[in-house]
Coordinates of C-alpha atoms and ligand atoms in Angstrom, one line a residue:
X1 CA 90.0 124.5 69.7
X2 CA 88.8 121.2 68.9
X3 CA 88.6 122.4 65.4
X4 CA 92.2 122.2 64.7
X5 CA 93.3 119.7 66.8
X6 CA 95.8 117.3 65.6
X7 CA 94.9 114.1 65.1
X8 CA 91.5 113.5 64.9
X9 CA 89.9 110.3 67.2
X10 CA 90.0 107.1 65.8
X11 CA 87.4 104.5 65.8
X12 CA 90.2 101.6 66.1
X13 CA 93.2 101.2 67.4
X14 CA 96.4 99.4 65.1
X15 CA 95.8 95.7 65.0
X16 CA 99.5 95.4 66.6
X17 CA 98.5 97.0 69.5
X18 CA 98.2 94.6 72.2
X19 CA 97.8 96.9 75.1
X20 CA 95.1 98.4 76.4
X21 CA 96.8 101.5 77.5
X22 CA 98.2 102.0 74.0
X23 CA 95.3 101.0 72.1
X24 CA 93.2 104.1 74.1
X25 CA 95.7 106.7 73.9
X26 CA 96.3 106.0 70.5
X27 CA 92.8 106.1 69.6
X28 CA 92.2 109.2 71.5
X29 CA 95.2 110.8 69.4
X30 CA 97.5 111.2 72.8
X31 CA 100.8 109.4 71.1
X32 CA 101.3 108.0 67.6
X33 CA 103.3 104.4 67.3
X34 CA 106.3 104.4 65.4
X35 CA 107.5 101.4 65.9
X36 CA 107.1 98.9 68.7
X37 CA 108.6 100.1 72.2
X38 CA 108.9 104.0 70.7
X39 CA 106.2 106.8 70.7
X40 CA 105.3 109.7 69.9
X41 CA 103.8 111.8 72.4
X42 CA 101.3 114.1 70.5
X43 CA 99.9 117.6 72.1
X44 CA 97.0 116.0 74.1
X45 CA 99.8 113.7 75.5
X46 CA 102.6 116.2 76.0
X47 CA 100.0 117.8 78.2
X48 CA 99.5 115.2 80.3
X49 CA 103.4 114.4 80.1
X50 CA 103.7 118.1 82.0
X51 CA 101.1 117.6 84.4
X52 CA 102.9 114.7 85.5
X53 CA 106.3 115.9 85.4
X54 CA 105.3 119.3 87.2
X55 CA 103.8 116.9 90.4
X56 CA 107.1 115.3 90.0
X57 CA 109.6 118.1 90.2
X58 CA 107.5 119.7 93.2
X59 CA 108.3 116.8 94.9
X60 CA 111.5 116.3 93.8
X61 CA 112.4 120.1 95.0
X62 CA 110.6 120.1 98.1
X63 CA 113.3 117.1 98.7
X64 CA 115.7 119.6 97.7
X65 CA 116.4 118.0 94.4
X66 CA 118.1 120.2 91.6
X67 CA 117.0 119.4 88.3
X68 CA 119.9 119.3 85.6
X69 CA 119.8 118.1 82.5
X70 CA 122.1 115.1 81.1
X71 CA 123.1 113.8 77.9
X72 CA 121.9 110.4 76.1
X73 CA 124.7 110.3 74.1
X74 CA 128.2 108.6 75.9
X75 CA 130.9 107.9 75.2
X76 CA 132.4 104.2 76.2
X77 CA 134.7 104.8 78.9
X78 CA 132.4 105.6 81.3
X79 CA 130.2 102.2 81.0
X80 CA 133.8 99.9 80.7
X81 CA 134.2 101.2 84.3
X82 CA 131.9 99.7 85.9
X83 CA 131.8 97.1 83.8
X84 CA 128.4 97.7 82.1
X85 CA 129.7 97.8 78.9
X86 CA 129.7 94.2 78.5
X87 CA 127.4 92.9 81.0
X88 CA 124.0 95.4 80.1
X89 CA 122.3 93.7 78.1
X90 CA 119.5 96.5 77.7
X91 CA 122.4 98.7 76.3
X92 CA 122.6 100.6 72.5
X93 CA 125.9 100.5 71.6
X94 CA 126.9 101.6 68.1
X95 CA 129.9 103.3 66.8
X96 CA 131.0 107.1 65.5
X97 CA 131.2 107.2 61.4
X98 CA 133.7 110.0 61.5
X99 CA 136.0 109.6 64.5
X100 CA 135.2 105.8 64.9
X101 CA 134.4 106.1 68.9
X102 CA 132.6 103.7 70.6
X103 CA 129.1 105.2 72.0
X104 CA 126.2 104.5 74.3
X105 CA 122.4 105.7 74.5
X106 CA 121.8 106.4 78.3
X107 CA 119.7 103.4 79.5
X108 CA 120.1 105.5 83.3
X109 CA 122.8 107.9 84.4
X110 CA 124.9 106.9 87.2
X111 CA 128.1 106.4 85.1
X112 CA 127.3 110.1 84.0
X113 CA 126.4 111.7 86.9
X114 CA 129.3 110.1 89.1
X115 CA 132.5 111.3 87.3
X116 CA 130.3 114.7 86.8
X117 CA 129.8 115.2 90.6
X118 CA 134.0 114.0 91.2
X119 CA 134.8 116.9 89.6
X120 CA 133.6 119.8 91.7
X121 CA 135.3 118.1 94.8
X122 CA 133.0 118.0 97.3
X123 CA 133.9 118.7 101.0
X124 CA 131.3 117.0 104.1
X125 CA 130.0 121.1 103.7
X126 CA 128.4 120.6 100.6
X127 CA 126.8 116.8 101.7
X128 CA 124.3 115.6 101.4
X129 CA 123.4 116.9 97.8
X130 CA 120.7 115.6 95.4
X131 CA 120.2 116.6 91.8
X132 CA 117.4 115.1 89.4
X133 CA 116.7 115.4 86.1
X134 CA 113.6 114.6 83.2
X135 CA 115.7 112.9 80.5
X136 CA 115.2 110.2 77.8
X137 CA 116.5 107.2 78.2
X138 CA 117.0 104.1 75.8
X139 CA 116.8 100.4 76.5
X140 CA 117.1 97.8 74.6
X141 CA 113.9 96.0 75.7
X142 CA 113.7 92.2 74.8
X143 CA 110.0 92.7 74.8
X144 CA 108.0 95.7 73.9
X145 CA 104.4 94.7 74.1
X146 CA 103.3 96.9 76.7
X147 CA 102.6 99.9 74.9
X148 CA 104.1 103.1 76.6
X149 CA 104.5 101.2 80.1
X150 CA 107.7 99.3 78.7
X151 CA 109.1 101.8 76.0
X152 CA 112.3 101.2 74.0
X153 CA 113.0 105.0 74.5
X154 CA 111.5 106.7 77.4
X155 CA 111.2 109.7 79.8
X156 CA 112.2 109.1 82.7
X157 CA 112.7 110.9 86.2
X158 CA 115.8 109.9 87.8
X159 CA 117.4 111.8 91.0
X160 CA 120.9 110.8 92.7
X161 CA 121.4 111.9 96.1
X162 CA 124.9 112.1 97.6
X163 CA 125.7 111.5 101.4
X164 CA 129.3 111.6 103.6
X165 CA 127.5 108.9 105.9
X166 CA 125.3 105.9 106.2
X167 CA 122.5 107.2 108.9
X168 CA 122.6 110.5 106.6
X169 CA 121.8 108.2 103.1
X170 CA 119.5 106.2 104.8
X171 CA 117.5 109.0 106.5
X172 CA 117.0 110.6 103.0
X173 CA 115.5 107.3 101.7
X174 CA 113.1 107.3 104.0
X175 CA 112.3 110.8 103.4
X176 CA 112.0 110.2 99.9
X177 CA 109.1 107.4 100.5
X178 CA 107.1 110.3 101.6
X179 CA 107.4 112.4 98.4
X180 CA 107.0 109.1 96.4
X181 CA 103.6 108.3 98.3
X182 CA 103.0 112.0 97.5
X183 CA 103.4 112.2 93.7
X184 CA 101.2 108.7 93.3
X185 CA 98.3 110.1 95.2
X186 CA 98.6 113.2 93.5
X187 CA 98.4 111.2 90.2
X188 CA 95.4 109.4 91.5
X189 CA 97.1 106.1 91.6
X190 CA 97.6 106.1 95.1
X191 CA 95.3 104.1 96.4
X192 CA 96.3 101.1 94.1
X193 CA 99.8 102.0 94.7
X194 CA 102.0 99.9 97.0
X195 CA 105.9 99.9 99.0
X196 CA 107.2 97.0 97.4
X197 CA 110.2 95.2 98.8
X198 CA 112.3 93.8 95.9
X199 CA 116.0 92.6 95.2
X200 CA 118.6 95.0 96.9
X201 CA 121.3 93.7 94.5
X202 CA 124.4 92.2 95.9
X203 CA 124.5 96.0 98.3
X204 CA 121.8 96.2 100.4
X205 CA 119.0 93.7 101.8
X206 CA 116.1 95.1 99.9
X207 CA 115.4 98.2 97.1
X208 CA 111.9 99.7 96.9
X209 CA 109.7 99.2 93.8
X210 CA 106.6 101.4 93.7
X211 CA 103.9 98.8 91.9
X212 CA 100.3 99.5 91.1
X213 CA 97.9 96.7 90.8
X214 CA 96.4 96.4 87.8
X215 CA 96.5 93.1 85.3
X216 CA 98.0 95.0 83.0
X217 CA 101.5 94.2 85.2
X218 CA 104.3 92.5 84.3
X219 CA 105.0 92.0 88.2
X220 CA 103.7 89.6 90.7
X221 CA 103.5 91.2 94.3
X222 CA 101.9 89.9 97.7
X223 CA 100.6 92.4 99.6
X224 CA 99.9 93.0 102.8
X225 CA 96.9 94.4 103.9
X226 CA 97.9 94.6 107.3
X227 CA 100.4 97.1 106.9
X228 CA 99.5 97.9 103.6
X229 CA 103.1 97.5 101.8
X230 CA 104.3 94.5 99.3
X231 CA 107.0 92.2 98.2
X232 CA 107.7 91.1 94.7
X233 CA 107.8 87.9 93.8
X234 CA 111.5 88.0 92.6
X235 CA 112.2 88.0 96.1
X236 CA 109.6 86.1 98.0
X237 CA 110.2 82.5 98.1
X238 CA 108.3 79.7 98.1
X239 CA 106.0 81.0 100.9
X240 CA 105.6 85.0 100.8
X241 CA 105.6 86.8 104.4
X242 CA 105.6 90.2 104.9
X243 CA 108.9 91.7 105.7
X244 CA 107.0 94.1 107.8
X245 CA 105.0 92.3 110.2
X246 CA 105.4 88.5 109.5
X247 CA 102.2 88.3 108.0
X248 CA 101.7 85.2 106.1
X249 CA 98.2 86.1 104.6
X250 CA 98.9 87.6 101.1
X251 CA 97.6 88.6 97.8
X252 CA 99.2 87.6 95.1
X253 CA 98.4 90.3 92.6
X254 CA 100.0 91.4 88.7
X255 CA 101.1 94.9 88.8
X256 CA 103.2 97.8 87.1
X257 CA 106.6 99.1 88.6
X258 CA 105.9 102.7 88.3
X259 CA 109.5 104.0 90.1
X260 CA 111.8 102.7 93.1
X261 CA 114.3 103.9 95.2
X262 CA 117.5 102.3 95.4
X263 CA 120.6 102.3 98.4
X264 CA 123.6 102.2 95.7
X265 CA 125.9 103.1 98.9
X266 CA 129.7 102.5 97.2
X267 CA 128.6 100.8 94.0
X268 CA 129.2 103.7 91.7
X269 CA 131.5 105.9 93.8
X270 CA 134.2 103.3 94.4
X271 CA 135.0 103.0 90.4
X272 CA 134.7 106.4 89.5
X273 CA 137.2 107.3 92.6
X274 CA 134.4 109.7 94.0
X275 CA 135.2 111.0 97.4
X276 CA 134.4 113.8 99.9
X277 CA 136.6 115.6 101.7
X278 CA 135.7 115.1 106.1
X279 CA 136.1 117.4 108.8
X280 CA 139.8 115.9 109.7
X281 CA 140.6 116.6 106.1
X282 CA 140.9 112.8 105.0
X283 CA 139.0 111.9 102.0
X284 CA 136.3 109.1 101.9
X285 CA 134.2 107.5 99.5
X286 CA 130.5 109.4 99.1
X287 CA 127.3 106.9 99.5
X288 CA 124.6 107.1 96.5
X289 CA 120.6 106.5 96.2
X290 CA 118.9 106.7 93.6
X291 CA 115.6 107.3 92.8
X292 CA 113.9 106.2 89.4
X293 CA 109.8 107.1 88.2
X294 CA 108.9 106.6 84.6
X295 CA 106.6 109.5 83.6
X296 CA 105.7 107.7 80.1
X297 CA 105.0 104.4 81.8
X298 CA 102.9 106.7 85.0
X299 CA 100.4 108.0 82.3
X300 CA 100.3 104.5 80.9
X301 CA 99.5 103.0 84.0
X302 CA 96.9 105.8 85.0
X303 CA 95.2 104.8 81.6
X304 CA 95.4 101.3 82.6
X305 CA 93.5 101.9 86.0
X306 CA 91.4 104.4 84.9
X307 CA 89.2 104.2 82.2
X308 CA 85.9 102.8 81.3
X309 CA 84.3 101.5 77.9
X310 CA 83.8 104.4 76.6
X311 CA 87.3 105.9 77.4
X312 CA 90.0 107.7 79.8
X313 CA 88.7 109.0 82.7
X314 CA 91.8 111.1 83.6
X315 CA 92.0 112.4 87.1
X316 CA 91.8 115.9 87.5
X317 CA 95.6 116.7 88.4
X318 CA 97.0 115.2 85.7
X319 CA 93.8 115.7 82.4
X320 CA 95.2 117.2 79.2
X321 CA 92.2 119.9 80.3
X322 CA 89.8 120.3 83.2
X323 CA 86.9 121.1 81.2
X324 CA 85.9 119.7 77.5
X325 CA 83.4 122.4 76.1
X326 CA 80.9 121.4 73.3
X327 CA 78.6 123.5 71.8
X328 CA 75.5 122.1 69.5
X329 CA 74.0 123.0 67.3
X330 CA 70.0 123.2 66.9
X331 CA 68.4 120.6 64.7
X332 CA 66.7 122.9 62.0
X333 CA 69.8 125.4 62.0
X334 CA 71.6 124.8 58.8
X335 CA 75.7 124.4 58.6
X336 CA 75.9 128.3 56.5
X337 CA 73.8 129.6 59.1
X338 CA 77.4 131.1 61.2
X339 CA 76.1 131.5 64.3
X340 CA 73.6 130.0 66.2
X341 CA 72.4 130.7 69.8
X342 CA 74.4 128.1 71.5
X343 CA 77.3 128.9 69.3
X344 CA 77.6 132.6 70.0
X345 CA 76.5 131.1 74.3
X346 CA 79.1 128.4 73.8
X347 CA 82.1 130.6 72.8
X348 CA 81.0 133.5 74.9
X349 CA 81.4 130.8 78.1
X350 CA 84.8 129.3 76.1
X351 CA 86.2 133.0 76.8
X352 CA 84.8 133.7 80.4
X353 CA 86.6 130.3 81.6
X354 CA 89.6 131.1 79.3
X355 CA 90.1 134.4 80.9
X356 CA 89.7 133.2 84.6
X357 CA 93.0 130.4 84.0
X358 CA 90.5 127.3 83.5
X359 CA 91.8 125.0 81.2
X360 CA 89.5 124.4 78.5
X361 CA 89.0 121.7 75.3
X362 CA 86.4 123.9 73.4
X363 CA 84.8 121.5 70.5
X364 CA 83.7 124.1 68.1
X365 CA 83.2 121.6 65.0
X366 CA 80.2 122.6 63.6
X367 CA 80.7 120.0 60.6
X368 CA 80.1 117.0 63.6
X369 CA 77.3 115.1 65.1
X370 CA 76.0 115.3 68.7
X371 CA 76.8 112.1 69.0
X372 CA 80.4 111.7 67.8
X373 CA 81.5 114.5 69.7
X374 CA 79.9 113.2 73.0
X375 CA 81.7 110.0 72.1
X376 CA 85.0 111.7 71.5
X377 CA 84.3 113.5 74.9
X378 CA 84.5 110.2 76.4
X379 CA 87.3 108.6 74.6
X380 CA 89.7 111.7 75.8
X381 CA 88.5 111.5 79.3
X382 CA 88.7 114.9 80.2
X383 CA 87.1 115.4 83.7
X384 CA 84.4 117.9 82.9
X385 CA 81.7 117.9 80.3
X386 CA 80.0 121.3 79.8
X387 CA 77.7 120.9 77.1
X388 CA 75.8 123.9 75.5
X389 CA 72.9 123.2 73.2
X390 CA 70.1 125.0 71.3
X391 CA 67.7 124.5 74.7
X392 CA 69.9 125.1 77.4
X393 CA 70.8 128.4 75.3
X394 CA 67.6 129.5 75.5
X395 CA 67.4 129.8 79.5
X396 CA 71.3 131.1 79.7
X397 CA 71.8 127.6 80.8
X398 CA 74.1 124.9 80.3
X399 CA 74.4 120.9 80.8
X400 CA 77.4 120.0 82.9
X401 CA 78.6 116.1 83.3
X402 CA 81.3 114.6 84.9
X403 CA 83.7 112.0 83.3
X404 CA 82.7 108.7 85.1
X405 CA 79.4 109.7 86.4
X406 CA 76.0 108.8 84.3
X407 CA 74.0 112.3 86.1
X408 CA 74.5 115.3 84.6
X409 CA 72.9 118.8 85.8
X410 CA 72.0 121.9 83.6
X411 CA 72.9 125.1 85.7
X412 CA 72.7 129.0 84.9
X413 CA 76.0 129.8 82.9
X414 CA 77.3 132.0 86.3
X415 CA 76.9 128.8 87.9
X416 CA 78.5 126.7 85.8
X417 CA 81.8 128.6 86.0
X418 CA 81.1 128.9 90.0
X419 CA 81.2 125.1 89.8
X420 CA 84.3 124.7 87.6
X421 CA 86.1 127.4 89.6
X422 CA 85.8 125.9 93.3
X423 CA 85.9 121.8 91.6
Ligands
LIG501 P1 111.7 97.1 84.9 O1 111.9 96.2 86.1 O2 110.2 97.3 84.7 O3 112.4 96.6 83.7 P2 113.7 98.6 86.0 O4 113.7 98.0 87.3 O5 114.8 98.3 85.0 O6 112.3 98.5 85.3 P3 114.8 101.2 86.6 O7 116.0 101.0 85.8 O8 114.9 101.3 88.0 O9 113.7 100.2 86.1 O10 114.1 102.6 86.1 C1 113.3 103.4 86.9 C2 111.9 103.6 86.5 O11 111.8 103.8 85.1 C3 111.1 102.3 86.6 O12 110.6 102.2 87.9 C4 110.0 102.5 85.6 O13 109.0 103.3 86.2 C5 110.7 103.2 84.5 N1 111.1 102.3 83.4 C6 112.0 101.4 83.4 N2 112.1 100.8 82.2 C7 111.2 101.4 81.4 C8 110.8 101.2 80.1 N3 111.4 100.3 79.3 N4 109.8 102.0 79.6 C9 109.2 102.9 80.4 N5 109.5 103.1 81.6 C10 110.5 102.4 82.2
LIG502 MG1 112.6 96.5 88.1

């Protein structure tokens, strides 16, 4: 119910709000700043956050992923290790009151999760093993301007797969591009969406970055249209070629690293001691990937490709609701008048739709114009419009629009929800 949704649209975003992505989902009451680089992700936003992560975790299990759940709160040791500690910049480090212990905020988890998988001593039976979590991290960010794509404290899918061989780690990367390419065309970013070749660290040639193009980016990739794959600029050189196919004939383009996938073969396992136990018995150090998406900073950069002046135009996997319901009322029925014909048609289609699983925004305000609700409509971006008024009430009918399109068809009511059901 519209009615008591929490918080109402607003007509402008905060002056301080330099993004566009921000600026919308603020004024469509999807997050609430509290201070630069952290949100808060309101009901309309959590819903979308879900979406997201559910398309996420079906990938991530079909890749036989097991989602666990890790702290934020760690304790030193563990980053002095690997020598983090000092050299991570984007850490929070602050100490204990009471027992005077030095702590960290998880920026990412591999310090965690490789003295937590040590301990259940792993034999080449158990290999290869992958477990993923949705988790909030914190980063230190020297800049924060980007609204939710570069947060200060952010969710974050990460997933660490663990392998007794090179040809098994590497065959699981490549699997994984699949069930990226998956999740960004189920988000609808897809097509914008490219296999970006960036810095591989001092381990590997090259990592993969996922970037989408937008100008919105803080990256600078040239793609490829050949082959249809980038590389970042980090990496590129004075002349860019495709590391694919040699092609020398690139875009240079801004864009947004939504995830990447990372070889981290012996980084991590060699100082937490992290072995495997082979077939001969003799114990060997266990290869890591790791595989990063940001769900904050994937709605973000859906808002960022997707929207027009008027508002959101979320794609249909991923909308807080598929259908935004609004009933009007007639011009000469007064406010104490309780029900009107397209009230009583309007909530009588609310329940139909309700009771057959569609997902539905119902605006019931009856103390709002036509015209600020149609405007709100737009602003949220939910992908169907079904819009019952005085006259369309009076043939059993209703007006039904989608986000994006400037045609709009009134249908029989039975039709309506026909349409919504198969769409
Ligand atoms: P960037 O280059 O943008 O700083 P990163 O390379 O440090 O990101 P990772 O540490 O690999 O990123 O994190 C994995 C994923 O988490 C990224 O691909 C991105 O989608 C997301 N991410 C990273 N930093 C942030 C942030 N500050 N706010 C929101 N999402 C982030
Ligand atoms: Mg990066």
């Amino acid at each position: 119910m519209q009615s008591k949704l929490l918080p109402k649209t607003r007509k402008e975003a905060p002056k301080d709000e330099v993004s566009l992505n921000a600026q919308l989902l603020i004024r469509a009451g999807f997050i609430d700043k509290l201070m630069a680089g952290v949100y808060t992700v309101l009901p309309l936003g959590l819903r979308v956050m879900k979406k997201i992560e559910n398309v996420i975790r079906s990938e991530m299990e079909s890749a036989g992923g097991q989602e666990l759940l890790m702290p934020a709160l760690q304790p030193k040791e563990n980053w002095k290790k690997t020598g983090r500690w000092e050299t991570l910049d984007s850490l929070f480090r602050f100490t204990s009151h009471y027992s005077k212990i030095d702590l960290a905020l998880g920026p990412t988890h591999e310090e965690i999760i490789s003295p937590l998988v040590k301990k259940f001593n792993l034999s080449y039976r158990d290999l290869p093993v992958s477990l993923f979590q949705f988790q909030t991290k914190f980063r230190d960010e020297k800049r924060a301007k980007s609204g939710i794509l570069r947060g200060r404290e952010f969710l974050m899918k990460d997933l660490y797969s663990f392998h007794s061989d090179e040809k098994d780690a590497e065959s699981y990367y490549e699997k994984m591009k699949g069930h990226y390419e998956n999740i960004f065309n189920r988000c609808g970013i897809g097509e914008k969406t490219y296999l970006t070749f960036a810095s591989g660290g001092s381990f590997s040639k090259y990592s993969h970055e996922y970037q989408t193009v937008t100008e919105a980016g803080e990256d600078i990739i040239y793609v490829c249209d050949k082959c249809k794959v980038a590389i970042n600029k980090e990496i590129a050189g004075e002349q860019a070629i495709c590391p694919q196919c040699g092609n020398k004939d690139l875009k240079e383009n801004k864009s947004i690293e939504v995830g990447n996938i990372f070889s981290l073969k012996t980084k991590f396992s060699e100082p937490f001691d992290l072995k495997f136990t082979d077939e001969n018995g003799q114990e060997k150090l266990i290869l890591m990937g790791c595989y990063g998406i940001g769900v904050g900073r994937l709605m973000g950069t859906i808002v960022e490709i997707s929207n027009d002046a008027n508002g959101i135009i979320w794609p249909e996997t991923v909308a807080p609701y598929k259908v935004h319901l609004i009933g009007l009322k007639g011009k000469e029925s007064k406010s104490s008048q309780p029900a009107s014909l397209a009230a009583g048609l309007a909530r009588n289609l609310y329940d139909k739709m309700a009771k057959s699983g569609i997902e539905v925004l119902f605006d019931d305000r009856d103390d709002v114009r036509a015209g600020e609700k149609f405007a709100d409509a737009d602003l949220l971006g939910i992908p169907y419009c079904i819009i019952v008024s005085e006259k369309t009430a009076e043939n059993n009918s209703a007006e039904i629009k989608k986000r994006g399109d400037t045609k709009s068809e009134v249908l029989p009511i039975e039709d309506i929800i026909k349409r919504i059901a198969v769409s």
